[in-house]
Short mmCIF file of C-alpha atoms in Angstrom, two decimals:
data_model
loop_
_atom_site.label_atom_id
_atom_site.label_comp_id
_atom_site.label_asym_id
_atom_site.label_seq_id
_atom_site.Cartn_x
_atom_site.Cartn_y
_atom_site.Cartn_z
CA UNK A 1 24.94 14.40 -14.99
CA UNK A 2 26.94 13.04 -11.77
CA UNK A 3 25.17 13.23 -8.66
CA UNK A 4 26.53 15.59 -6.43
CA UNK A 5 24.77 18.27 -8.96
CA UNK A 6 21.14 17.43 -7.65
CA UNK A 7 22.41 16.87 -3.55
CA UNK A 8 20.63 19.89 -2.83
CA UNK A 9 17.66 18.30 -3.69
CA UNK A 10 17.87 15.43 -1.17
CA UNK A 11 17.39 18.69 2.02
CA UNK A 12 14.14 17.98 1.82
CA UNK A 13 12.67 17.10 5.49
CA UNK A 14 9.27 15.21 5.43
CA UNK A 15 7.67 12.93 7.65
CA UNK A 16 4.78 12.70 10.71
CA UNK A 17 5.79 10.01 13.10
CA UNK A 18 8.35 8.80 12.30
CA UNK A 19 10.17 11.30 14.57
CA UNK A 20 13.75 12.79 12.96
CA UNK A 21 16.78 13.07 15.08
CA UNK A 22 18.38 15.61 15.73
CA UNK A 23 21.07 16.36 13.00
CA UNK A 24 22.34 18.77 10.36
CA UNK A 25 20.41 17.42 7.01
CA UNK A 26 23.52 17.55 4.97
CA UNK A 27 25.91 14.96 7.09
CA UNK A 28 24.00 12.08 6.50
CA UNK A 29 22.97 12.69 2.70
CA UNK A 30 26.71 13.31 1.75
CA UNK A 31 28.06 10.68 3.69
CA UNK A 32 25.45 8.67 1.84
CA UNK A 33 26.30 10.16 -1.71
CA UNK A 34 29.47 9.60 -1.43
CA UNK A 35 29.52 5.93 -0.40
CA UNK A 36 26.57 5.36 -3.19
CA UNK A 37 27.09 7.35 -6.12
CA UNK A 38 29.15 5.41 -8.20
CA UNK A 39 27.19 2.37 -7.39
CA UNK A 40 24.14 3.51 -8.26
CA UNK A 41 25.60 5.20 -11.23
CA UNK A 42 26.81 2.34 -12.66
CA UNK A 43 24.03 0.35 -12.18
CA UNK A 44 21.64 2.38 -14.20
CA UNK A 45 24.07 2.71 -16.96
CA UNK A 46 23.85 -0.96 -16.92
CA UNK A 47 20.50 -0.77 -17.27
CA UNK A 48 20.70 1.82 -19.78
CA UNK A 49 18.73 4.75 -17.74
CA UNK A 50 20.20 7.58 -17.28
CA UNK A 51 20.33 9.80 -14.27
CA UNK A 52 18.53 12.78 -15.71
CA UNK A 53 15.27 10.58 -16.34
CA UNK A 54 15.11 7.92 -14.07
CA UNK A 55 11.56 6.77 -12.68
CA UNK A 56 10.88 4.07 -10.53
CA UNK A 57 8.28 1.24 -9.39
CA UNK A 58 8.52 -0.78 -6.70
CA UNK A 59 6.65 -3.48 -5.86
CA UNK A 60 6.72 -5.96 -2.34
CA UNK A 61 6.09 -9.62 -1.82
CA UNK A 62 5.54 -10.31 1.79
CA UNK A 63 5.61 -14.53 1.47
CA UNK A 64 9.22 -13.95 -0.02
CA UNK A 65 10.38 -10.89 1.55
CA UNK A 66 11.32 -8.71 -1.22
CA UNK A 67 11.12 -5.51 -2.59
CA UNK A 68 12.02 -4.97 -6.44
CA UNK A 69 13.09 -1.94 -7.39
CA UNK A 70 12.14 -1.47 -11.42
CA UNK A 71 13.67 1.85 -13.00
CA UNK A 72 12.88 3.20 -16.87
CA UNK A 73 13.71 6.48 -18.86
CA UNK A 74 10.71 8.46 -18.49
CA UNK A 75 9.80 8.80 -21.54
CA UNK A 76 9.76 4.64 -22.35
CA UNK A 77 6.60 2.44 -21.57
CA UNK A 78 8.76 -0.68 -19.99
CA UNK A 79 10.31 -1.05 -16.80
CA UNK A 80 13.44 -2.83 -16.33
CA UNK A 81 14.52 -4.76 -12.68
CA UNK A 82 16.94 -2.74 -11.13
CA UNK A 83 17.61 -4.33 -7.81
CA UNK A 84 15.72 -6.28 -5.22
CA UNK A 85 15.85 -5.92 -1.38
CA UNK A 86 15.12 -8.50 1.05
CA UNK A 87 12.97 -7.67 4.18
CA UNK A 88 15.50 -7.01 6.81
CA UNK A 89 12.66 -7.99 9.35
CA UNK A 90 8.92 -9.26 9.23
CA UNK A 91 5.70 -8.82 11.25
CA UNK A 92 2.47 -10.12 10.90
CA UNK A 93 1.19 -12.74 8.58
CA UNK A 94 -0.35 -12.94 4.79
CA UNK A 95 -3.02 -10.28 4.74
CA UNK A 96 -3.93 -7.30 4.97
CA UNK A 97 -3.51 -4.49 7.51
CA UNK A 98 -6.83 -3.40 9.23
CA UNK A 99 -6.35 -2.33 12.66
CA UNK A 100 -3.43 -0.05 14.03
CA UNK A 101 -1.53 -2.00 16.42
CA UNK A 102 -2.17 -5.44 14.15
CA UNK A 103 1.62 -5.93 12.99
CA UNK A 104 0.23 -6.57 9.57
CA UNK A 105 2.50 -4.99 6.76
CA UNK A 106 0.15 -3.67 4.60
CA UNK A 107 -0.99 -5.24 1.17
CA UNK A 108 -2.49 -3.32 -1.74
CA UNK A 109 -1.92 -0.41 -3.91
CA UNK A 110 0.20 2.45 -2.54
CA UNK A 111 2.86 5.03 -3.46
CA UNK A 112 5.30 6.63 -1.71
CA UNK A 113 4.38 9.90 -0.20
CA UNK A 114 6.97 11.24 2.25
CA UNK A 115 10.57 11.38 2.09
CA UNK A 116 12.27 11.87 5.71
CA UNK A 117 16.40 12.00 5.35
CA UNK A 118 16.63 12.47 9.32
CA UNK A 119 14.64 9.53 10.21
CA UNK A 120 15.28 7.33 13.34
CA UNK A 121 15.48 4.55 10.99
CA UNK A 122 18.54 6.12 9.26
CA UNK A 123 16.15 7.39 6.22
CA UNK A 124 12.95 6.33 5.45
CA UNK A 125 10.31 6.53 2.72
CA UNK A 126 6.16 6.75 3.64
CA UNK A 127 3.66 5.16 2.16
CA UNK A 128 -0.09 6.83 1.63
CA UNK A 129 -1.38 4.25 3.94
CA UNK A 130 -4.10 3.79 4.83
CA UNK A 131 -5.36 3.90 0.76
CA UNK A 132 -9.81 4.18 0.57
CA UNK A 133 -9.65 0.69 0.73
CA UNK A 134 -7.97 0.54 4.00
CA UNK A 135 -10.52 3.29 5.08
CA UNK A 136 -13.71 1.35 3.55
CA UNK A 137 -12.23 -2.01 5.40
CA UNK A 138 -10.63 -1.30 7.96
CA UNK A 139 -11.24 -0.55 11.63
CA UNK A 140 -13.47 2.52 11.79
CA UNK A 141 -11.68 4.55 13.91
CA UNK A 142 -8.30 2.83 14.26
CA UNK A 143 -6.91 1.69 10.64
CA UNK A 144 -3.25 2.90 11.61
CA UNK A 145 -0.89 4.86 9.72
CA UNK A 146 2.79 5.72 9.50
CA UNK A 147 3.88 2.52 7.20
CA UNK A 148 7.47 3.15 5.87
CA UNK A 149 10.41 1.72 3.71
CA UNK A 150 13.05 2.06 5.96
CA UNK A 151 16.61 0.89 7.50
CA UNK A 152 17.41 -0.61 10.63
CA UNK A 153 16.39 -4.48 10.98
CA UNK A 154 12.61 -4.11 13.39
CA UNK A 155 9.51 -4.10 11.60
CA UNK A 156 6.36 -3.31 13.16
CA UNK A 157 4.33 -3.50 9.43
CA UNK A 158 6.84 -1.34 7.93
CA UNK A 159 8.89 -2.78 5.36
CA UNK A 160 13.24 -2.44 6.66
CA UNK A 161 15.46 -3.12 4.28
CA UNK A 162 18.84 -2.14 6.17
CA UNK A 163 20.55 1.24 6.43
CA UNK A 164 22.82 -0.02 3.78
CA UNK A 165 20.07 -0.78 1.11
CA UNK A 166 17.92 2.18 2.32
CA UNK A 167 20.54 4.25 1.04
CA UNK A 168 20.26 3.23 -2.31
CA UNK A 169 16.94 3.36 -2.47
CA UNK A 170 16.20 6.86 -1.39
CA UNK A 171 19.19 8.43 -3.63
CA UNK A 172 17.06 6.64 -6.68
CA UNK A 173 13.91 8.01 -5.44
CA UNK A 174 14.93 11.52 -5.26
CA UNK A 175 16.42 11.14 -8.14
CA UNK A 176 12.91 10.08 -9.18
CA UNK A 177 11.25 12.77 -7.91
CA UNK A 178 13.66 15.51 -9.39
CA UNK A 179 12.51 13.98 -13.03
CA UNK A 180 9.41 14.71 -12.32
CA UNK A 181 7.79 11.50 -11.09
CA UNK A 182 5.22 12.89 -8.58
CA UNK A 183 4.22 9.42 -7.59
CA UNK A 184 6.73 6.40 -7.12
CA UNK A 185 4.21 3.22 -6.79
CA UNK A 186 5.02 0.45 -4.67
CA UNK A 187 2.17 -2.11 -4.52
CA UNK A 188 2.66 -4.76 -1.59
CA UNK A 189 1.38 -8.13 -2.38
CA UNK A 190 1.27 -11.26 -0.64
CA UNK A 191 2.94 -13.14 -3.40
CA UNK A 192 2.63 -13.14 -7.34
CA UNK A 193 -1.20 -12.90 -7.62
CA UNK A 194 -1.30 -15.80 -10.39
CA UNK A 195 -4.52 -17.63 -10.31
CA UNK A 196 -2.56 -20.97 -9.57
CA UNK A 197 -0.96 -18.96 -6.20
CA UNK A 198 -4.26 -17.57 -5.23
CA UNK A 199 -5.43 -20.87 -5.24
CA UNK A 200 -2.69 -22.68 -3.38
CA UNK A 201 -2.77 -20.41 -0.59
CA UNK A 202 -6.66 -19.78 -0.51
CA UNK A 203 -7.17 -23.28 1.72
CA UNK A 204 -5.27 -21.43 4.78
CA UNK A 205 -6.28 -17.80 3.60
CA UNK A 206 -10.11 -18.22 2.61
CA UNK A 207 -11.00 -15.20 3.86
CA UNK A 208 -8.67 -13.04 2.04
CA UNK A 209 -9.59 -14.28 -1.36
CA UNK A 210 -11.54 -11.58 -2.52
CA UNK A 211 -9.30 -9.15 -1.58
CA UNK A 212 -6.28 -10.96 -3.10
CA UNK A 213 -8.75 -11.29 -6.39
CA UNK A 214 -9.43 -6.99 -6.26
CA UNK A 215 -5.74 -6.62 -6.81
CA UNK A 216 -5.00 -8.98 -9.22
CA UNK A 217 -5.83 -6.73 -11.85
CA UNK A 218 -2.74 -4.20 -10.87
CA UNK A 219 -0.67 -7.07 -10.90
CA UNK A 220 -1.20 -8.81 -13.94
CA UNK A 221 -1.26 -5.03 -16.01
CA UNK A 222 2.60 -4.52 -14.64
CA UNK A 223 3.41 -8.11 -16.14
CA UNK A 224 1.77 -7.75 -19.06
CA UNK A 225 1.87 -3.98 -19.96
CA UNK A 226 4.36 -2.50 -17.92
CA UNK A 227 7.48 -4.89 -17.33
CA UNK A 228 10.54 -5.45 -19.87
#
């Protein structure tokens, strides 16, 4: 199944803030089809996934500045690495996000829940931020919102990855969605949440322990369970 049989499917228009320009839908997504398709093609065949049953996870480490893209057949248990992004740009520190206007990129568990093609950042992909845990501890009234993959090279505690990069990774996520994958999960940590790196970070980060320790769990599962 080549690609340009699901474009149709990439029309879709989603998105609060992050404000669209003004543009026919279809320019952009075929200009981007046609410089990615064989690419990304070829690089699931590597993989051995195939386009018709793709799904993804991706997962962020903010003390090295990647995203990892893992992709599997839908109807396997382990996911393989597909690709990994660095941060085109960083804000903030180790932590988590709790107040809007903090700079903080997010940490925790999250999935991606809007899909904007006509973003200002080239395309873009939301996150359900804030999660109940950013709404249990977070600032009561001002927690934030509107935290994004994206392109472009600014962050203000959104992850950018370049328009290049972005490209490929919202092709494979429609592609994701159009098998079916309702949710794409992309859990942001800090760094690998071993016990030996919670420890060596926990003299300058005492206060975050705990909350490093809640999603340890998540972590260790995709390692263990989850990861080929």
């Amino acid at each position: 199944m080549k690609l340009f049989y699901i474009l149709p499917l990439l029309l879709l228009i989603a998105c609060s803030n992050d404000t669209p320009i003004k543009e026919t839908p279809m320019t952009r997504v075929e200009i981007a089809y046609q410089e990615k398709s064989r690419f990304i093609e070829s690089t699931l065949a590597q993989a051995g996934i195939q386009l018709q049953s793709v799904h993804l996870y991706l997962r962020a480490f903010k003390q090295a500045q990647k995203l990892e893209v893992w992709a599997k057949n839908k109807q396997e248990v382990g996911f393989k690495k597909l690709l990994t992004y660095d941060f085109c740009a960083f804000s903030g520190d180790l932590g988590p996000k709790r107040m809007e206007g903090d700079l903080q990129i997010p940490e925790g568990l999250y999935h991606i829940n809007r899909f904007n093609p006509l973003s200002k950042f080239h395309f873009s992909l939301g996150l359900n931020y804030p999660n109940a845990s950013d709404v249990k501890l977070g600032h009561p009234t001002k927690v934030g919102s509107d935290i994004f993959i994206h392109g472009g090279c600014a962050s203000v505690g959104c992850i950018a990855i370049t328009d290049d990069k972005i490209e490929e990774l919202y092709i494979l996520a429609e592609l994701a969605r159009k098998n079916g994958q309702k949710k794409i999960p992309c859990p942001i940590f800090p760094f690998p949440l071993t016990t030996e790196n919670i420890q060596l970070y926990a003299p300058t980060y005492p206060n975050q322990v705990v909350f490093w320790k809640s999603l340890q769990l998540m972590y260790q599962e995709f390692e263990l369970k989850m990861k080929q």
